PDB file of C-alpha atoms in Angstrom:
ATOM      1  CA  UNK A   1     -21.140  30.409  36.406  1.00  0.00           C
ATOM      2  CA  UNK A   2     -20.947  28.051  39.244  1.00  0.00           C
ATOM      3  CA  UNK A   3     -18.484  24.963  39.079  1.00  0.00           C
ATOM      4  CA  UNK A   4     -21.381  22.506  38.787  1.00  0.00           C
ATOM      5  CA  UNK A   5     -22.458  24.677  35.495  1.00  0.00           C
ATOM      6  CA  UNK A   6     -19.619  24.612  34.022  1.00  0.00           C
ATOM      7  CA  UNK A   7     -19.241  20.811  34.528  1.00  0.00           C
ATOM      8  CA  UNK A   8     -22.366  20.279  32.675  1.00  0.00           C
ATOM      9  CA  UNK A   9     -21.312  22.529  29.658  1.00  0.00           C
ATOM     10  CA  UNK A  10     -18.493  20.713  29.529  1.00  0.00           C
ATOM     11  CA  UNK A  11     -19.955  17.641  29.276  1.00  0.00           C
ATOM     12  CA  UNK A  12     -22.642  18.624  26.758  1.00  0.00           C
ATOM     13  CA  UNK A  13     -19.629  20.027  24.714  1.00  0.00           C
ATOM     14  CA  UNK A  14     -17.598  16.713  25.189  1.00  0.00           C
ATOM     15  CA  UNK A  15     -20.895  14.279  23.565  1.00  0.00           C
ATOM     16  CA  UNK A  16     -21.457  17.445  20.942  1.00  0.00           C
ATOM     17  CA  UNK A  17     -17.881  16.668  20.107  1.00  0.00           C
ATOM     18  CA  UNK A  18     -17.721  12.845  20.033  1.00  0.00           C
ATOM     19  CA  UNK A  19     -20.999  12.901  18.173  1.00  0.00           C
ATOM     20  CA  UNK A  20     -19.611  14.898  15.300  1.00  0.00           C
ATOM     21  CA  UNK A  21     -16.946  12.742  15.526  1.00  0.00           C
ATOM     22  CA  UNK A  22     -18.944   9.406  14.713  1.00  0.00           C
ATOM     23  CA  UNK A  23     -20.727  11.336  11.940  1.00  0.00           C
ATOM     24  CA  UNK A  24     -17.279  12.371  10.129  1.00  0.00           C
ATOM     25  CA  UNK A  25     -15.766   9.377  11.022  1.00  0.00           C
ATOM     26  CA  UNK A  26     -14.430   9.223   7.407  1.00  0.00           C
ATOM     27  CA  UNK A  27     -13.282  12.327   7.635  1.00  0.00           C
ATOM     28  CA  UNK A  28     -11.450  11.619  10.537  1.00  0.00           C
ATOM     29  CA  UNK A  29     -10.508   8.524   8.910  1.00  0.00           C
ATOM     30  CA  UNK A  30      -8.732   9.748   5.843  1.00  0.00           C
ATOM     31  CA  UNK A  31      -7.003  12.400   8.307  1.00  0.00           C
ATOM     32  CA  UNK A  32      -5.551   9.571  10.128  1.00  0.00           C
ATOM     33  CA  UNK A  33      -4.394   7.533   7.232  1.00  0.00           C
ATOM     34  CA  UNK A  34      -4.031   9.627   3.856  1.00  0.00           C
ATOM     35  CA  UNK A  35      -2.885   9.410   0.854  1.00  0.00           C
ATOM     36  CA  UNK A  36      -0.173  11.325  -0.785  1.00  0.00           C
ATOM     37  CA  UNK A  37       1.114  11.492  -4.136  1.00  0.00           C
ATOM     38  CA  UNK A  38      -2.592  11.010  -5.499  1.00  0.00           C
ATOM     39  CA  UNK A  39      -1.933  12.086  -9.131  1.00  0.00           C
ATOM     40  CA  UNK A  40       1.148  10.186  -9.931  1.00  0.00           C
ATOM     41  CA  UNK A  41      -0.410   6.959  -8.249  1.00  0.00           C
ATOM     42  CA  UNK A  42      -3.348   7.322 -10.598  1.00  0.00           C
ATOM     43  CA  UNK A  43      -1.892   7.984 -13.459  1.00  0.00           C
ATOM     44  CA  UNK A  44       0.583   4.852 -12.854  1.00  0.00           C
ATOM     45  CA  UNK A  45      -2.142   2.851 -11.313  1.00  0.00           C
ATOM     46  CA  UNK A  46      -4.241   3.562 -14.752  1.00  0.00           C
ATOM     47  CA  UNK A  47      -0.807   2.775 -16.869  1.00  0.00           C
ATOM     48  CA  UNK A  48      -0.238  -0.836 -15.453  1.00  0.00           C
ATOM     49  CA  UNK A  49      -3.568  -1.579 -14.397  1.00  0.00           C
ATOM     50  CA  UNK A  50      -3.633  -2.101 -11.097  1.00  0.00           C
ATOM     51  CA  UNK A  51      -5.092  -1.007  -8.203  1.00  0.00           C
ATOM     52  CA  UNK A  52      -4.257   2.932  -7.417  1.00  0.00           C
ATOM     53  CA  UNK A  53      -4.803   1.720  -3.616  1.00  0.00           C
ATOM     54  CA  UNK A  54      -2.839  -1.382  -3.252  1.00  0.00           C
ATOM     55  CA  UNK A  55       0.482   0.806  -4.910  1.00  0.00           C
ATOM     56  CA  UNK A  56      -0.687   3.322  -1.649  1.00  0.00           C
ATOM     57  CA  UNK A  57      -0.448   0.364   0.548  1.00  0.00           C
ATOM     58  CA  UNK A  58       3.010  -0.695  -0.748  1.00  0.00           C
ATOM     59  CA  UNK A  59       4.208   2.712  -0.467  1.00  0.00           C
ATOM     60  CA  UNK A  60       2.974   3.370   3.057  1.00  0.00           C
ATOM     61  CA  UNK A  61       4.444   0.051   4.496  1.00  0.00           C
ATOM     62  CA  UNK A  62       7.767   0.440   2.558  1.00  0.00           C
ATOM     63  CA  UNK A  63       8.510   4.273   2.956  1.00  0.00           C
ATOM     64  CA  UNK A  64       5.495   6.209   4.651  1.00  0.00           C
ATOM     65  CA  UNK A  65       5.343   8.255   1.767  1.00  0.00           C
ATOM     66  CA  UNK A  66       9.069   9.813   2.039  1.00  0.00           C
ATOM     67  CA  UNK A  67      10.696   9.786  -1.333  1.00  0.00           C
ATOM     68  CA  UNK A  68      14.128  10.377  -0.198  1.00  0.00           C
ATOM     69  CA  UNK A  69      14.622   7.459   1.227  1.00  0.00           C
ATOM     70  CA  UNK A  70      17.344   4.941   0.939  1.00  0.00           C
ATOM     71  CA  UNK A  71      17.896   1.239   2.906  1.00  0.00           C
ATOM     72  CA  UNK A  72      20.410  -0.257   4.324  1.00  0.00           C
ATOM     73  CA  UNK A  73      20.727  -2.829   0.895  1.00  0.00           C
ATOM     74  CA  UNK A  74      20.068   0.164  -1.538  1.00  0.00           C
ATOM     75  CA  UNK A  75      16.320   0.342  -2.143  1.00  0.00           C
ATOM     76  CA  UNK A  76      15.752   3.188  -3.373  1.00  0.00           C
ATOM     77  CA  UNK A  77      12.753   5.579  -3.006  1.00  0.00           C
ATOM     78  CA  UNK A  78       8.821   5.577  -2.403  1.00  0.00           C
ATOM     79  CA  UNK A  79       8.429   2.020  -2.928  1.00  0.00           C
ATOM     80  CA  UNK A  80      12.215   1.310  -2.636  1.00  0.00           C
ATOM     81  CA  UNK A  81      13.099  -0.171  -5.406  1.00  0.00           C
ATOM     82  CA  UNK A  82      16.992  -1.959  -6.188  1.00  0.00           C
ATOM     83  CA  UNK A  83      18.366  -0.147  -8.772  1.00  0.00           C
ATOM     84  CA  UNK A  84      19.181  -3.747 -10.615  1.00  0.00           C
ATOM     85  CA  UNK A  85      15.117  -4.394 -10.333  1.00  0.00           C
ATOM     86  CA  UNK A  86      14.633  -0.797 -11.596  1.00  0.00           C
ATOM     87  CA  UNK A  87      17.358  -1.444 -14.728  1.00  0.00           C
ATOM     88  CA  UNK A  88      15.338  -4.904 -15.303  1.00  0.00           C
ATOM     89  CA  UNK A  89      11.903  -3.032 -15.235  1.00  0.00           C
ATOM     90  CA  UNK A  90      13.297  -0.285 -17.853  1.00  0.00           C
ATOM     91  CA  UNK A  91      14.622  -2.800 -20.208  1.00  0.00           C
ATOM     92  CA  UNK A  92      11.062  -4.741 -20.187  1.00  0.00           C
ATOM     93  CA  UNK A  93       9.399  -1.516 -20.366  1.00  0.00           C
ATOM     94  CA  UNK A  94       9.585   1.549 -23.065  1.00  0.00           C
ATOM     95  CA  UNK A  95      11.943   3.396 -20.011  1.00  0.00           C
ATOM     96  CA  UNK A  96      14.983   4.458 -20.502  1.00  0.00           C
ATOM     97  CA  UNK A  97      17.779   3.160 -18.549  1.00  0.00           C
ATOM     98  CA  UNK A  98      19.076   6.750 -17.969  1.00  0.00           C
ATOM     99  CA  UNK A  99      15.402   7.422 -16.119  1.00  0.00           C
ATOM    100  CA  UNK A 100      15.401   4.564 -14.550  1.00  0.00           C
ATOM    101  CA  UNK A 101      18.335   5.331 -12.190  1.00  0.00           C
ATOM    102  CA  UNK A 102      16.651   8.291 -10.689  1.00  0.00           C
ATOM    103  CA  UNK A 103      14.623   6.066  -8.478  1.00  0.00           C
ATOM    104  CA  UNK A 104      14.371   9.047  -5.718  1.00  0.00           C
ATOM    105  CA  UNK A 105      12.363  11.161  -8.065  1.00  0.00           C
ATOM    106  CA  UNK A 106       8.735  10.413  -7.075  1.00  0.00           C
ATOM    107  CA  UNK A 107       6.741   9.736 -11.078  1.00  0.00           C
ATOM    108  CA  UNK A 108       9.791   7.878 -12.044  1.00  0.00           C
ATOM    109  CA  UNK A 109       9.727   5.285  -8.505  1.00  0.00           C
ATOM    110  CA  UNK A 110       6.085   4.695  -8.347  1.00  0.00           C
ATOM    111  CA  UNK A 111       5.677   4.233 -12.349  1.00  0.00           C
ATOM    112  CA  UNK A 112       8.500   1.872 -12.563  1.00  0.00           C
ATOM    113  CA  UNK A 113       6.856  -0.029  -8.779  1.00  0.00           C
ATOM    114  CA  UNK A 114       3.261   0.174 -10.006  1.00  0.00           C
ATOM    115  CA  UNK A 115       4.681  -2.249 -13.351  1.00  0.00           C
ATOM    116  CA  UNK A 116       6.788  -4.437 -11.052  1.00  0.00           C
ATOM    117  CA  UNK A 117       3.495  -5.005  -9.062  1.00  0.00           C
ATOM    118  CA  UNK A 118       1.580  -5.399 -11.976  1.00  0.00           C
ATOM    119  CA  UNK A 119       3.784  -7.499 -13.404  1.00  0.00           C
ATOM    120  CA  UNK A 120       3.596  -9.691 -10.336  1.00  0.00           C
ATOM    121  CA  UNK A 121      -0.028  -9.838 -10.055  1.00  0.00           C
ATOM    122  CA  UNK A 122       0.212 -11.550 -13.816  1.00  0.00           C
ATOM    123  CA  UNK A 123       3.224 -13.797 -12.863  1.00  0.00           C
ATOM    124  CA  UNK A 124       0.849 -15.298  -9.809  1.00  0.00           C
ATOM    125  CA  UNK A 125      -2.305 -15.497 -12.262  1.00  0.00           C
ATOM    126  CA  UNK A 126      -4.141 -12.717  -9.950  1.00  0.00           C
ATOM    127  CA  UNK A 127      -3.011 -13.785  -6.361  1.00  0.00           C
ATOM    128  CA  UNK A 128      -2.527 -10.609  -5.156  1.00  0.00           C
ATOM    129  CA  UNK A 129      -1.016 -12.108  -1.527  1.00  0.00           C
ATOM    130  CA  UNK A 130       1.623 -14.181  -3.621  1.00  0.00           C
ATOM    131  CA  UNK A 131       2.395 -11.105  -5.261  1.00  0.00           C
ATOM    132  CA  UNK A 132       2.731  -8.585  -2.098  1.00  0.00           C
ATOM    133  CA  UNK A 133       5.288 -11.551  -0.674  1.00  0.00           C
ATOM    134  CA  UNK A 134       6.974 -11.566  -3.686  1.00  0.00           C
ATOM    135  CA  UNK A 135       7.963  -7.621  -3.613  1.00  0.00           C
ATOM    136  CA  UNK A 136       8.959  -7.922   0.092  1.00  0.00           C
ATOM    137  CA  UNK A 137      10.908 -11.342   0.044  1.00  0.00           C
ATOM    138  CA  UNK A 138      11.783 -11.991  -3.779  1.00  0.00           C
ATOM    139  CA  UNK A 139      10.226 -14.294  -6.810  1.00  0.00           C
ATOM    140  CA  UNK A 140      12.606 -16.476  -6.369  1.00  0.00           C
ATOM    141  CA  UNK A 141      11.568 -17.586  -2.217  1.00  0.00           C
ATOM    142  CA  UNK A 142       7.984 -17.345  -2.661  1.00  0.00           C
ATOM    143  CA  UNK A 143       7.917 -19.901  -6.057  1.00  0.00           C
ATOM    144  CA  UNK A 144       9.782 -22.092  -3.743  1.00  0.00           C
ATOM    145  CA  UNK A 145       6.971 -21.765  -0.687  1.00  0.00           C
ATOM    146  CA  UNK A 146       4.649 -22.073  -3.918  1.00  0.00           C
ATOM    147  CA  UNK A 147       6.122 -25.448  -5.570  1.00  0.00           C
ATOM    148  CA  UNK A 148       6.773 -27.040  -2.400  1.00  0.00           C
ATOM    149  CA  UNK A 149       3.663 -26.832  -1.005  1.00  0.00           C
ATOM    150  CA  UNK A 150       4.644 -24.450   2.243  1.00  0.00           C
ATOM    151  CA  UNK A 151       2.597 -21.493   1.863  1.00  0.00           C
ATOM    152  CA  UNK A 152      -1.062 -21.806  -0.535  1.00  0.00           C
ATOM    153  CA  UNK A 153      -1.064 -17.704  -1.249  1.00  0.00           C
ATOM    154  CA  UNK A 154      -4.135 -17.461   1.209  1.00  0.00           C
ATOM    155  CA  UNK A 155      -4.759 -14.768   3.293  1.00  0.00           C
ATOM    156  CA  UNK A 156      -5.960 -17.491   6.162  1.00  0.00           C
ATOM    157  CA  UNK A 157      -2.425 -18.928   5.511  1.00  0.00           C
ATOM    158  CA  UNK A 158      -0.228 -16.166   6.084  1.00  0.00           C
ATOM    159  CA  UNK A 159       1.183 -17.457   9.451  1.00  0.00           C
ATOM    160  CA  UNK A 160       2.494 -20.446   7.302  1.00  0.00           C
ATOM    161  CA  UNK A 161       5.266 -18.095   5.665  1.00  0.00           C
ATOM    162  CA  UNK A 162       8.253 -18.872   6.374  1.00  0.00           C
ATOM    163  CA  UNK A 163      10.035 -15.124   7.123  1.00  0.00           C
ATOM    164  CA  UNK A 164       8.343 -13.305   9.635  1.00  0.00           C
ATOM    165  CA  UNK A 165       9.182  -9.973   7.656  1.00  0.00           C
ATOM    166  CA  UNK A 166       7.749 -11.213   5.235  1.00  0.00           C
ATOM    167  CA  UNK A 167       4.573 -12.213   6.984  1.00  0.00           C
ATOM    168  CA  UNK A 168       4.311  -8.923   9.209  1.00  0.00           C
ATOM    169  CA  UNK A 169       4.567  -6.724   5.402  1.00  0.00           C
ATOM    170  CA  UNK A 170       1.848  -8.684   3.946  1.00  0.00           C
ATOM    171  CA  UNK A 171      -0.157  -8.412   6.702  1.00  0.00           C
ATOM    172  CA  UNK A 172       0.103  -4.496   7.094  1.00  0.00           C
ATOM    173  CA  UNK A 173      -0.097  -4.154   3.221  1.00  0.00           C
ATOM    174  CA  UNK A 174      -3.748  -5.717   3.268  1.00  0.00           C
ATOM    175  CA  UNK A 175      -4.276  -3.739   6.215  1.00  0.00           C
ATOM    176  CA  UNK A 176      -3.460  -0.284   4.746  1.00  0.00           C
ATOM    177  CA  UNK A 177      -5.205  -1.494   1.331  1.00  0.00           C
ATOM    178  CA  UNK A 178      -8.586  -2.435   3.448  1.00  0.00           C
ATOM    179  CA  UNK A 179      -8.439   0.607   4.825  1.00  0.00           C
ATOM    180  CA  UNK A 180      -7.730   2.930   2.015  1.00  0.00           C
ATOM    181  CA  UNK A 181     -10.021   0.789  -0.195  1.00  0.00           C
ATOM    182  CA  UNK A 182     -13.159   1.860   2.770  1.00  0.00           C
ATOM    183  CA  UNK A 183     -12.250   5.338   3.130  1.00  0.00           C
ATOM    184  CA  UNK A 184     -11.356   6.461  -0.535  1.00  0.00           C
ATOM    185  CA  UNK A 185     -13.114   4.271  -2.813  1.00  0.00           C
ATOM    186  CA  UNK A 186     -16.316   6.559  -2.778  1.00  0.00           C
ATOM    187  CA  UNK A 187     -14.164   9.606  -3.631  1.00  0.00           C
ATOM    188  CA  UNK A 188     -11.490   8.015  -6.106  1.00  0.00           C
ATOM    189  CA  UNK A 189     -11.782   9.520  -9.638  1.00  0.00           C
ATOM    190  CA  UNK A 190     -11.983   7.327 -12.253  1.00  0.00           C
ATOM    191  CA  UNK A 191     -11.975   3.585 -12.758  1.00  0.00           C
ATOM    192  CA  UNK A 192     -10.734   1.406 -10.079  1.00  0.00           C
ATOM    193  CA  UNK A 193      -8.934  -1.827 -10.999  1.00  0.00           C
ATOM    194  CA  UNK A 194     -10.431  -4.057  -8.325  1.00  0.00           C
ATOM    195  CA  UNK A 195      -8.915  -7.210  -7.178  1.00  0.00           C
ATOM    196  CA  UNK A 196      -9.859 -10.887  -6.289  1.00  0.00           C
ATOM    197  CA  UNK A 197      -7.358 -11.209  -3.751  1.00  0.00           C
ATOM    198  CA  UNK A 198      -6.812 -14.786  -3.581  1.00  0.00           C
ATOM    199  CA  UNK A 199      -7.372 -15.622  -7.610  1.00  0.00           C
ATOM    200  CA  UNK A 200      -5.573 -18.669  -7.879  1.00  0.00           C
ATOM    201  CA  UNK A 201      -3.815 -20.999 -11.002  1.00  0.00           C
TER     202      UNK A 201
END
């Protein structure tokens, strides 16, 4: 096979290649951004009502999915939880207090993160962007940005918070939920809890 030959298979090979590519691009899509832990997020997600693929996002921007994991001020966990948050949820909740404290073991973390999120959602009438702030920077800062007029819970808005953690997590939170929500959504068993993002008082 002459070099000029083999320059042309290769090139055929190389479109054959990109074209399956466009054609499985949710294929490749869910390779590049997947989703583990599926059965305990439903069954949470199903629990608490919520959205299985917003807890996904929270866990993917808090932990990237690795359980063990513990931060410098003690979060705990998958969706790194404080074990004072965690004691909290369990006395609001059915939970024991004894479960509660084993916030590394994987049902136990995303159960008690998919109520605090829930729980959230409710305290900020549906806003789902108040409520993503509010498990990165605390209740507490964003009913202050809330009363005082500094930050309207919009996703247009987001610049306007005041922490730039706080901004850059809620950013990549609705990223990672966009993106699960387009590739999984046709293959997600059961019934979704979909969200108005931006329900307001």
């Amino acid at each position: 096979m002459t070099f000029l030959r083999k320059k042309r298979v290769f090139a055929l090979l190389l479109i054959f290649f990109v074209l399956v590519l466009f054609m499985n691009s949710a294929y490749i899509g869910r390779k590049l951004y997947p989703i583990y832990f599926k059965q305990e997020i439903r069954q949470s997600a199903a629990k608490h009502h919520i959205d299985p693929f917003l807890i996904a996002a929270i866990i993917r921007v808090e932990t990237n999915y690795k359980h063990h994991l513990e931060s410098k001020k003690g979060a705990l966990g998958l969706m790194q939880l404080m074990p004072e948050t965690a004691e909290w949820i369990a006395e609001s909740t059915n939970l024991s207090s004894d479960e509660a404290k084993d916030l590394l073991q994987v049902d136990v973390n995303i159960n008690l993160g998919s109520w605090y999120l829930s729980w959230l959602q409710k305290h900020y009438n549906g806003n789902l962007i108040y409520a993503i702030a509010a498990y990165n920077a605390g209740q507490g800062n964003v009913n202050k940005w809330k009363q005082n007029n500094i930050w309207d819970g919009t996703e247009a808005n987001i610049s306007q918070i005041p922490f730039g953690e706080t901004r850059h997590y809620v950013q990549r939170v609705l990223y990672y939920y966009d993106k699960y929500t387009n590739l999984y959504a046709d293959q997600w068993d059961g019934n979704r809890i979909t969200i108005n993002k931006e329900a307001l008082d």
